[in-house]
Coordinates of C-alpha atoms (C1' of nucleotides) in Angstrom, one line a residue:
Chain A
X1 CA -80.3 13.3 -13.6
X2 CA -80.3 9.9 -15.2
X3 CA -79.9 7.1 -12.6
X4 CA -78.4 3.7 -13.0
X5 CA -79.2 1.1 -10.4
X6 CA -77.0 -1.9 -9.9
X7 CA -77.8 -5.1 -8.1
X8 CA -74.5 -6.9 -7.7
X9 CA -72.6 -8.7 -4.9
X10 CA -69.0 -8.6 -6.1
X11 CA -67.5 -5.6 -4.5
X12 CA -64.7 -5.3 -7.0
X13 CA -67.2 -5.1 -9.8
X14 CA -69.3 -2.6 -7.9
X15 CA -66.5 -0.1 -7.6
X16 CA -65.7 -0.6 -11.3
X17 CA -69.3 0.1 -12.2
X18 CA -69.5 3.1 -9.9
X19 CA -66.4 4.6 -11.4
X20 CA -67.3 4.2 -15.0
X21 CA -71.0 5.0 -14.7
X22 CA -70.3 8.2 -12.8
X23 CA -67.5 9.1 -15.3
X24 CA -70.1 8.8 -18.0
X25 CA -72.2 11.4 -16.2
X26 CA -74.9 9.2 -14.6
X27 CA -76.0 8.9 -11.0
X28 CA -75.0 5.5 -9.5
X29 CA -77.1 3.6 -7.0
X30 CA -76.5 0.2 -5.7
X31 CA -77.7 -2.8 -3.7
X32 CA -75.7 -6.0 -2.8
X33 CA -78.6 -8.5 -3.0
X34 CA -81.9 -9.3 -4.6
X35 CA -84.4 -8.6 -1.8
X36 CA -82.7 -5.4 -0.7
X37 CA -82.5 -4.4 -4.4
X38 CA -86.2 -4.9 -5.0
X39 CA -87.1 -2.8 -2.0
X40 CA -84.8 0.1 -3.0
X41 CA -85.9 -0.1 -6.7
X42 CA -89.5 0.9 -5.8
X43 CA -88.3 4.0 -4.2
X44 CA -85.5 4.8 -6.6
X45 CA -87.3 4.3 -9.9
X46 CA -84.1 4.4 -11.9
X47 CA -83.7 4.9 -15.6
X48 CA -81.9 1.7 -16.1
X49 CA -81.1 -1.4 -14.1
X50 CA -77.8 -3.5 -14.1
X51 CA -78.6 -6.9 -12.8
X52 CA -76.3 -9.6 -11.8
X53 CA -77.5 -13.1 -12.9
X54 CA -76.2 -14.8 -9.8
X55 CA -77.1 -13.1 -6.6
X56 CA -76.5 -14.4 -3.1
X57 CA -80.2 -14.7 -2.2
X58 CA -82.4 -15.0 -5.3
X59 CA -81.7 -15.3 -9.0
X60 CA -81.7 -12.4 -11.4
X61 CA -84.6 -13.9 -13.1
X62 CA -86.8 -13.3 -10.1
X63 CA -85.8 -9.7 -9.8
X64 CA -86.5 -9.3 -13.5
X65 CA -89.9 -10.8 -13.1
X66 CA -90.6 -8.5 -10.2
X67 CA -89.5 -5.4 -12.2
X68 CA -91.7 -6.4 -15.2
X69 CA -94.7 -6.9 -13.0
X70 CA -94.4 -3.7 -11.0
X71 CA -96.5 -0.9 -12.2
X72 CA -93.9 1.9 -12.0
X73 CA -90.9 -0.2 -13.1
X74 CA -92.5 -2.1 -15.9
X75 CA -90.7 -0.3 -18.7
X76 CA -87.3 0.2 -17.1
X77 CA -84.6 -1.3 -19.3
X78 CA -82.5 -4.1 -17.7
X79 CA -79.0 -5.1 -18.6
X80 CA -78.1 -8.5 -17.2
X81 CA -74.5 -9.3 -16.1
X82 CA -73.3 -12.8 -16.3
X83 CA -70.1 -14.7 -15.6
X84 CA -68.5 -16.6 -18.5
X85 CA -70.3 -19.9 -19.1
X86 CA -73.6 -18.8 -17.9
X87 CA -74.7 -17.5 -21.3
X88 CA -76.6 -20.7 -22.0
X89 CA -78.9 -20.2 -19.0
X90 CA -79.1 -16.6 -19.9
X91 CA -80.6 -17.1 -23.2
X92 CA -83.7 -18.3 -21.6
X93 CA -83.5 -15.2 -19.4
X94 CA -84.3 -13.0 -22.3
X95 CA -87.8 -14.4 -21.9
X96 CA -87.9 -12.8 -18.5
X97 CA -87.7 -9.5 -20.2
X98 CA -84.2 -8.2 -19.9
X99 CA -83.1 -6.0 -22.7
X100 CA -79.5 -6.8 -23.1
X101 CA -76.7 -8.7 -21.4
X102 CA -73.0 -8.6 -20.9
X103 CA -70.6 -11.4 -20.1
X104 CA -67.9 -10.7 -17.5
X105 CA -65.3 -9.6 -17.8
X106 CA -66.5 -6.8 -20.1
X107 CA -64.9 -3.5 -21.1
X108 CA -66.3 -0.4 -19.5
X109 CA -66.6 1.1 -23.0
X110 CA -68.8 -1.7 -24.0
X111 CA -71.0 -1.3 -20.9
X112 CA -71.4 2.4 -21.3
X113 CA -72.2 2.0 -25.0
X114 CA -75.0 -0.4 -24.3
X115 CA -76.3 1.7 -21.5
X116 CA -76.5 4.7 -23.8
X117 CA -78.1 2.6 -26.5
X118 CA -80.8 1.3 -24.2
X119 CA -81.5 4.7 -22.7
X120 CA -81.7 6.2 -26.1
X121 CA -84.2 3.6 -27.2
X122 CA -86.4 4.1 -24.2
X123 CA -86.4 7.9 -24.2
X124 CA -86.8 8.1 -28.0
X125 CA -89.8 5.8 -28.0
X126 CA -91.5 7.8 -25.4
X127 CA -90.8 11.0 -27.2
X128 CA -92.0 10.0 -30.7
X129 CA -93.6 6.7 -31.1
X130 CA -94.2 7.2 -34.8
X131 CA -91.4 8.1 -37.1
X132 CA -92.3 9.2 -40.6
X133 CA -90.5 10.0 -43.8
X134 CA -92.3 10.6 -47.1
X135 CA -95.1 8.1 -47.3
X136 CA -93.4 5.8 -44.8
X137 CA -94.5 5.5 -41.3
X138 CA -92.8 3.6 -38.5
X139 CA -94.6 2.9 -35.2
X140 CA -91.8 2.1 -32.7
X141 CA -94.4 1.2 -30.1
X142 CA -96.0 -1.6 -32.1
X143 CA -93.0 -2.3 -34.4
X144 CA -95.1 -1.8 -37.5
X145 CA -94.1 -0.1 -40.7
X146 CA -96.4 1.3 -43.2
X147 CA -95.7 2.4 -46.7
X148 CA -98.4 4.2 -48.6
X149 CA -100.9 3.2 -45.9
X150 CA -100.2 -0.4 -46.4
X151 CA -98.3 -2.4 -43.9
X152 CA -94.8 -3.5 -44.9
X153 CA -93.5 -6.8 -43.6
X154 CA -89.9 -6.4 -42.4
X155 CA -87.6 -8.8 -40.7
X156 CA -86.0 -7.7 -37.4
X157 CA -82.8 -6.6 -39.1
X158 CA -84.5 -4.7 -41.8
X159 CA -86.7 -3.0 -39.2
X160 CA -83.7 -1.9 -37.2
X161 CA -81.8 -0.6 -40.2
X162 CA -84.8 1.4 -41.3
X163 CA -85.3 2.7 -37.8
X164 CA -81.6 3.8 -37.8
X165 CA -81.9 5.5 -41.1
X166 CA -85.2 7.2 -40.2
X167 CA -83.7 8.8 -37.1
X168 CA -81.5 10.9 -39.3
X169 CA -83.2 11.1 -42.7
X170 CA -81.0 12.3 -45.5
X171 CA -77.7 11.6 -43.7
X172 CA -75.4 9.2 -45.4
X173 CA -74.2 6.3 -43.3
X174 CA -71.3 4.0 -44.2
X175 CA -71.9 0.3 -44.1
X176 CA -69.5 0.3 -41.1
X177 CA -71.6 2.8 -39.2
X178 CA -74.8 0.8 -39.9
X179 CA -73.1 -2.3 -38.7
X180 CA -71.9 -0.7 -35.5
X181 CA -75.3 0.7 -34.8
X182 CA -77.6 -2.2 -35.8
X183 CA -75.3 -5.2 -35.2
X184 CA -73.1 -3.7 -32.4
X185 CA -69.4 -3.3 -32.4
X186 CA -66.9 -6.2 -32.5
X187 CA -69.2 -8.3 -34.7
X188 CA -67.8 -10.1 -37.6
X189 CA -70.1 -9.6 -40.5
X190 CA -69.3 -8.8 -44.1
X191 CA -70.2 -5.4 -45.4
X192 CA -72.0 -7.0 -48.2
X193 CA -74.6 -8.4 -45.8
X194 CA -76.0 -4.9 -45.5
X195 CA -76.5 -4.8 -49.3
X196 CA -78.7 -7.8 -49.0
X197 CA -80.8 -6.3 -46.2
X198 CA -81.0 -3.0 -48.0
X199 CA -82.3 -5.0 -51.0
X200 CA -85.0 -6.6 -48.9
X201 CA -85.9 -3.3 -47.3
X202 CA -86.3 -1.7 -50.7
X203 CA -88.4 -4.6 -51.9
X204 CA -90.7 -4.4 -48.8
X205 CA -91.1 -0.7 -49.2
X206 CA -92.1 -0.7 -52.8
X207 CA -95.5 -2.3 -52.6
X208 CA -98.1 -0.1 -54.1
X209 CA -96.1 2.4 -56.1
X210 CA -92.6 3.6 -56.7
X211 CA -91.2 4.6 -53.3
X212 CA -87.5 4.8 -53.9
X213 CA -86.5 6.2 -50.6
X214 CA -83.1 4.5 -50.0
X215 CA -80.4 6.2 -51.8
X216 CA -77.1 4.5 -52.7
X217 CA -74.1 6.8 -52.4
X218 CA -71.4 4.9 -54.2
X219 CA -68.3 4.2 -52.2
X220 CA -69.9 5.9 -49.2
X221 CA -73.0 4.1 -48.1
X222 CA -76.7 4.5 -47.9
X223 CA -79.2 7.2 -46.8
X224 CA -82.9 7.6 -46.4
X225 CA -83.6 10.1 -49.2
X226 CA -85.4 10.4 -52.4
X227 CA -83.4 9.2 -55.4
X228 CA -82.1 11.7 -57.8
Chain B
X1 CA -51.3 8.1 -41.2
X2 CA -53.0 6.3 -38.3
X3 CA -50.4 5.1 -35.8
X4 CA -50.7 2.2 -33.3
X5 CA -48.2 2.2 -30.5
X6 CA -47.4 -1.0 -28.7
X7 CA -45.8 -1.5 -25.3
X8 CA -44.9 -5.1 -25.1
X9 CA -41.9 -7.1 -24.0
X10 CA -42.5 -10.5 -25.6
X11 CA -40.5 -10.2 -28.8
X12 CA -42.4 -13.0 -30.6
X13 CA -45.7 -11.1 -29.9
X14 CA -44.2 -7.8 -31.1
X15 CA -43.3 -9.1 -34.5
X16 CA -46.7 -10.7 -34.8
X17 CA -48.3 -7.4 -33.9
X18 CA -46.1 -5.5 -36.3
X19 CA -46.9 -7.7 -39.2
X20 CA -50.6 -7.7 -38.7
X21 CA -51.0 -4.0 -37.9
X22 CA -48.9 -3.0 -40.8
X23 CA -50.9 -5.3 -43.1
X24 CA -54.0 -3.6 -41.9
X25 CA -52.6 -0.3 -43.2
X26 CA -51.5 1.3 -39.9
X27 CA -48.2 2.6 -38.8
X28 CA -46.6 0.5 -36.1
X29 CA -44.4 1.9 -33.3
X30 CA -43.1 0.0 -30.4
X31 CA -41.4 0.1 -27.0
X32 CA -40.3 -3.0 -25.0
X33 CA -41.0 -1.6 -21.5
X34 CA -43.1 0.9 -19.5
X35 CA -40.7 3.8 -18.9
X36 CA -39.3 3.9 -22.3
X37 CA -42.9 3.6 -23.6
X38 CA -44.1 6.6 -21.7
X39 CA -41.2 8.7 -22.9
X40 CA -41.9 7.8 -26.5
X41 CA -45.6 8.1 -26.2
X42 CA -45.3 11.8 -25.5
X43 CA -43.5 12.4 -28.8
X44 CA -45.4 9.9 -30.9
X45 CA -49.0 10.8 -29.9
X46 CA -50.4 7.7 -31.5
X47 CA -54.0 7.2 -32.4
X48 CA -54.3 4.0 -30.3
X49 CA -52.2 2.2 -27.7
X50 CA -51.7 -1.5 -27.2
X51 CA -50.6 -2.1 -23.7
X52 CA -49.3 -5.3 -22.1
X53 CA -50.6 -5.8 -18.6
X54 CA -47.4 -7.4 -17.3
X55 CA -44.3 -5.3 -18.3
X56 CA -40.8 -6.0 -17.0
X57 CA -40.4 -2.7 -15.2
X58 CA -43.9 -1.3 -14.2
X59 CA -47.4 -2.5 -14.6
X60 CA -49.7 -1.6 -17.4
X61 CA -51.9 0.1 -14.8
X62 CA -49.2 2.7 -14.2
X63 CA -48.8 3.4 -17.9
X64 CA -52.6 3.7 -18.2
X65 CA -52.7 6.2 -15.4
X66 CA -49.9 8.2 -17.0
X67 CA -51.7 8.3 -20.3
X68 CA -55.0 9.4 -18.8
X69 CA -53.4 12.1 -16.9
X70 CA -51.3 13.4 -19.7
X71 CA -52.8 16.4 -21.5
X72 CA -52.1 15.3 -25.1
X73 CA -52.7 11.6 -24.6
X74 CA -55.8 11.8 -22.4
X75 CA -58.3 10.6 -24.9
X76 CA -56.2 8.1 -26.7
X77 CA -57.9 4.7 -26.7
X78 CA -56.1 1.9 -25.0
X79 CA -56.4 -1.8 -25.6
X80 CA -54.9 -3.9 -22.8
X81 CA -53.3 -7.3 -23.5
X82 CA -53.4 -9.9 -20.8
X83 CA -52.3 -13.5 -20.3
X84 CA -54.9 -16.0 -19.5
X85 CA -55.8 -16.0 -15.8
X86 CA -55.0 -12.4 -15.3
X87 CA -58.6 -11.3 -16.0
X88 CA -59.4 -11.1 -12.4
X89 CA -56.7 -8.5 -11.7
X90 CA -57.6 -6.8 -14.9
X91 CA -61.2 -6.1 -13.8
X92 CA -59.8 -3.6 -11.2
X93 CA -57.5 -2.3 -13.8
X94 CA -60.4 -1.0 -15.9
X95 CA -60.6 1.7 -13.2
X96 CA -57.5 3.1 -14.8
X97 CA -59.5 3.8 -18.0
X98 CA -58.5 1.3 -20.6
X99 CA -61.1 1.0 -23.4
X100 CA -60.9 -2.7 -24.2
X101 CA -58.8 -5.7 -23.6
X102 CA -57.8 -8.9 -25.2
X103 CA -56.7 -12.2 -23.6
X104 CA -53.7 -13.9 -25.0
X105 CA -53.6 -15.8 -27.2
X106 CA -55.8 -13.9 -29.5
X107 CA -56.4 -14.0 -33.2
X108 CA -55.0 -11.2 -35.3
X109 CA -58.4 -10.8 -36.9
X110 CA -59.9 -10.2 -33.5
X111 CA -57.2 -7.7 -32.7
X112 CA -57.6 -5.7 -35.9
X113 CA -61.4 -5.8 -35.5
X114 CA -61.2 -4.2 -32.1
X115 CA -58.7 -1.7 -33.2
X116 CA -60.9 -0.6 -36.0
X117 CA -63.9 -0.5 -33.7
X118 CA -62.2 1.7 -31.2
X119 CA -60.7 4.0 -33.9
X120 CA -64.2 4.4 -35.4
X121 CA -65.7 5.2 -32.1
X122 CA -63.3 8.0 -31.4
X123 CA -63.8 9.6 -34.7
X124 CA -67.5 9.2 -35.0
X125 CA -68.3 12.8 -33.9
X126 CA -69.9 13.7 -37.1
X127 CA -68.4 16.8 -38.6
X128 CA -71.3 17.5 -40.9
X129 CA -71.3 20.8 -42.5
X130 CA -72.5 22.7 -45.5
X131 CA -69.5 24.0 -47.3
X132 CA -70.2 26.8 -49.8
X133 CA -68.3 28.8 -52.3
X134 CA -69.9 31.2 -54.7
X135 CA -73.0 29.5 -55.9
X136 CA -71.8 26.0 -55.1
X137 CA -73.0 24.3 -52.0
X138 CA -71.7 21.0 -50.6
X139 CA -73.5 19.1 -47.9
X140 CA -71.1 16.6 -46.3
X141 CA -73.9 15.0 -44.3
X142 CA -76.0 14.0 -47.3
X143 CA -73.1 14.0 -49.8
X144 CA -75.0 16.2 -52.2
X145 CA -73.6 19.1 -54.2
X146 CA -75.6 21.9 -55.6
X147 CA -74.6 24.4 -58.2
X148 CA -76.9 27.3 -58.7
X149 CA -79.6 25.5 -56.7
X150 CA -79.5 22.5 -59.0
X151 CA -78.0 19.3 -57.9
X152 CA -74.7 18.3 -59.5
X153 CA -74.0 14.7 -60.0
X154 CA -70.4 13.8 -59.1
X155 CA -68.5 10.6 -58.9
X156 CA -66.8 9.7 -55.6
X157 CA -63.4 11.0 -56.8
X158 CA -64.8 14.3 -58.1
X159 CA -66.7 14.7 -54.9
X160 CA -63.6 14.3 -52.8
X161 CA -61.5 16.6 -54.9
X162 CA -64.2 19.2 -54.7
X163 CA -64.4 18.8 -50.9
X164 CA -60.7 19.1 -50.6
X165 CA -60.6 22.3 -52.6
X166 CA -63.7 23.7 -50.8
X167 CA -62.0 23.3 -47.4
X168 CA -59.5 25.9 -48.5
X169 CA -61.0 28.0 -51.2
X170 CA -58.6 30.2 -53.1
X171 CA -55.5 28.3 -52.1
X172 CA -53.5 26.7 -54.9
X173 CA -52.8 23.0 -54.7
X174 CA -50.3 21.1 -56.8
X175 CA -51.4 17.9 -58.5
X176 CA -49.2 16.0 -56.0
X177 CA -50.9 17.6 -53.1
X178 CA -54.3 16.7 -54.5
X179 CA -53.1 13.1 -55.1
X180 CA -51.8 12.7 -51.6
X181 CA -54.9 14.1 -50.1
X182 CA -57.6 12.4 -52.2
X183 CA -55.9 9.2 -53.3
X184 CA -53.6 8.8 -50.4
X185 CA -49.9 8.5 -50.3
X186 CA -48.0 5.7 -52.0
X187 CA -50.4 5.4 -54.9
X188 CA -49.2 5.0 -58.4
X189 CA -51.3 7.3 -60.5
X190 CA -50.3 9.7 -63.2
X191 CA -50.6 13.4 -62.6
X192 CA -52.6 13.8 -65.7
X193 CA -55.4 11.8 -64.2
X194 CA -56.2 14.8 -62.1
X195 CA -56.7 16.9 -65.2
X196 CA -59.3 14.5 -66.4
X197 CA -61.2 14.6 -63.1
X198 CA -60.9 18.4 -63.0
X199 CA -62.5 18.3 -66.4
X200 CA -65.3 16.2 -65.2
X201 CA -65.8 18.4 -62.1
X202 CA -66.0 21.5 -64.3
X203 CA -68.5 19.9 -66.5
X204 CA -70.7 18.8 -63.6
X205 CA -70.6 22.3 -62.1
X206 CA -71.5 24.2 -65.3
X207 CA -75.2 23.3 -65.6
X208 CA -77.3 26.4 -65.7
X209 CA -74.8 29.2 -66.3
X210 CA -71.2 29.9 -66.5
X211 CA -69.8 28.9 -63.1
X212 CA -66.1 28.8 -63.7
X213 CA -64.9 28.2 -60.2
X214 CA -61.9 26.0 -60.7
X215 CA -58.9 28.0 -61.8
X216 CA -55.8 26.6 -63.5
X217 CA -52.5 27.9 -62.3
X218 CA -50.2 27.0 -65.1
X219 CA -47.3 24.9 -63.9
X220 CA -48.5 24.9 -60.3
X221 CA -51.9 23.3 -60.0
X222 CA -55.5 24.1 -59.4
X223 CA -57.5 26.2 -57.0
X224 CA -61.1 26.9 -56.2
X225 CA -61.3 30.5 -57.3
X226 CA -63.2 32.7 -59.6
X227 CA -61.5 33.0 -63.0
X228 CA -59.7 36.3 -63.6
Chain C
dG1 C1' -85.6 -33.1 -32.7
dG2 C1' -87.9 -31.1 -36.6
dC3 C1' -90.0 -27.2 -38.7
dA4 C1' -90.2 -22.4 -40.1
dT5 C1' -88.1 -18.2 -40.4
dA6 C1' -84.3 -15.1 -40.4
dT7 C1' -79.6 -14.2 -41.4
dT8 C1' -75.3 -14.5 -43.7
dT9 C1' -72.3 -15.8 -47.2
dA10 C1' -71.1 -16.7 -51.9
dA11 C1' -71.5 -16.3 -56.8
dC12 C1' -72.6 -14.0 -60.7
dA13 C1' -74.5 -9.9 -63.3
dT14 C1' -74.8 -5.2 -64.0
dA15 C1' -73.8 -0.6 -63.6
dA16 C1' -70.7 3.1 -62.5
dC17 C1' -66.4 5.0 -62.0
dT18 C1' -61.4 5.4 -63.0
dG19 C1' -57.1 5.9 -65.3
dT20 C1' -54.5 6.0 -69.5
dA21 C1' -53.4 7.2 -74.0
dA22 C1' -53.8 9.8 -78.0
dC23 C1' -54.7 14.0 -79.9
dA24 C1' -56.2 19.1 -79.7
dT25 C1' -55.6 23.4 -77.8
dT26 C1' -53.6 27.1 -75.3
dG27 C1' -50.1 30.2 -73.6
dA28 C1' -45.6 32.1 -72.9
dA29 C1' -40.7 32.9 -74.3
dG30 C1' -37.7 33.9 -77.7
Chain D
dC1 C1' -44.6 33.8 -85.6
dT2 C1' -42.7 29.6 -84.2
dT3 C1' -41.9 26.3 -80.8
dC4 C1' -42.4 23.7 -76.8
dA5 C1' -44.4 22.5 -72.7
dA6 C1' -48.5 22.5 -70.1
dT7 C1' -53.2 21.7 -70.1
dG8 C1' -57.9 20.5 -72.2
dT9 C1' -60.6 17.0 -74.3
dT10 C1' -62.3 12.6 -75.7
dA11 C1' -62.8 7.7 -76.0
dC12 C1' -62.1 3.3 -74.3
dA13 C1' -60.7 -0.6 -71.6
dG14 C1' -59.9 -2.0 -67.0
dT15 C1' -61.4 -1.9 -62.4
dT16 C1' -64.4 -1.6 -58.6
dA17 C1' -68.8 -1.1 -56.3
dT18 C1' -73.3 -2.5 -56.1
dG19 C1' -77.6 -5.3 -57.4
dT20 C1' -79.5 -9.7 -57.4
dT21 C1' -80.4 -14.3 -56.6
dA22 C1' -79.8 -18.6 -54.5
dA23 C1' -77.9 -21.6 -51.3
dA24 C1' -75.9 -22.4 -46.7
dT25 C1' -76.1 -21.4 -41.8
dA26 C1' -78.1 -19.9 -37.7
dT27 C1' -82.0 -19.0 -34.8
dG28 C1' -86.2 -19.5 -32.6
dC29 C1' -90.4 -22.2 -31.9
dC30 C1' -93.4 -26.0 -31.1

DNA sequence: GGCATATTTAACATAACTGTAACATTGAAG
DNA sequence: CTTCAATGTTACAGTTATGTTAAATATGCC
């Protein structure tokens, strides 16, 4: 069963986490401080770690470093939990190698959504490191995209949009669905922004020859599909 | 129509909610206290609930519990509204199963955005399917329509009319029913407009051979049916 | 802080779709 | 067979969605 390991000292929050994570169908394990947590992590080898930024003994950064340097835990996704106002410090914490973060108080729905997203990412990449459609290849390991054997240079957003589309080729996605999936929910961005990114994607994917692979479905959205 | 039900005692806030929610195109229903709200909820079965944390009679937690334990309301998303400083109590309240929360005062834009996000999440279970009737196939995932193995090019309106008809083949729909379903209610459009779209549909679906699949029922409407 | 890059918005151009009107055709009742 | 109402057909102008570009804003990096 998929296991989520939480290192967190606030008891109220722990029970909240336990309830919601178990409701979502995951196994929940827990440790109240950093040193104890690091010990248990080595035995537990969970699928994902929820890490409090401020722990009673050592900082989340240290735990993060530890996880990233440990052979068996190296690729375990980490979600950092921070109190309001700590975001600034946290930004630098991304350098430590955490994959996502949430600011307290957060909604359980949000937490579960991010957990799912991260788990999906990690399992997918282990299953198929190279996605391909037509003459487009995407290596999710190296984050490189090739079109007709030539490398295409994409910005991060373009990359994620393309990845999203390539996971379900042919299927039509509305701009809203693309926003939810690539940007995340509760983000204020105009629909039209997607048009611009789609434009750049198309441009980047049309290097050597005509590779019109992104179809516009008027009033509905876009899909990865050959144009009619 | 999508209905939002609010349980809230502050009158000023209620009218603010009502205005913004209706402006966003939702139906607004309301109750000023917990007990009354729970009664009305059972009849209303709204698509989303806005719940004040501090109600005059019982706490939002109780209402939340009630909703989650009620057969017909169990999966209705709940957004909790709290005054500033109540967040701490609220954390434990998430155990009750609310999906999101907002701290007063909040911006209407923020509220609407979260409502939309939640509604989207609950309806994202993709109902992709391939509808088919006679030699016509419609793939709702890719938004492509085939007639006699050849792709038919339809505008958005034609697509939606065809989808509507294909979901109940053989059944006769009046122009008004088609209007309500495809255009939406309270839209000022002439009945005759449908004739034109039906014409375009027929044209698009008659590529290789005679595929007369849309039947005219004089003085009644249209249906997807082989001609007599 | 200053630079480079990425992202978002805004503005305009273009293409596609939509609705209406005007006229032609059909079908049923008398 | 005539007549009237319903429907078919067509063309056009209005509307909307999307494409495209550029400029503004944000982000990350020395």
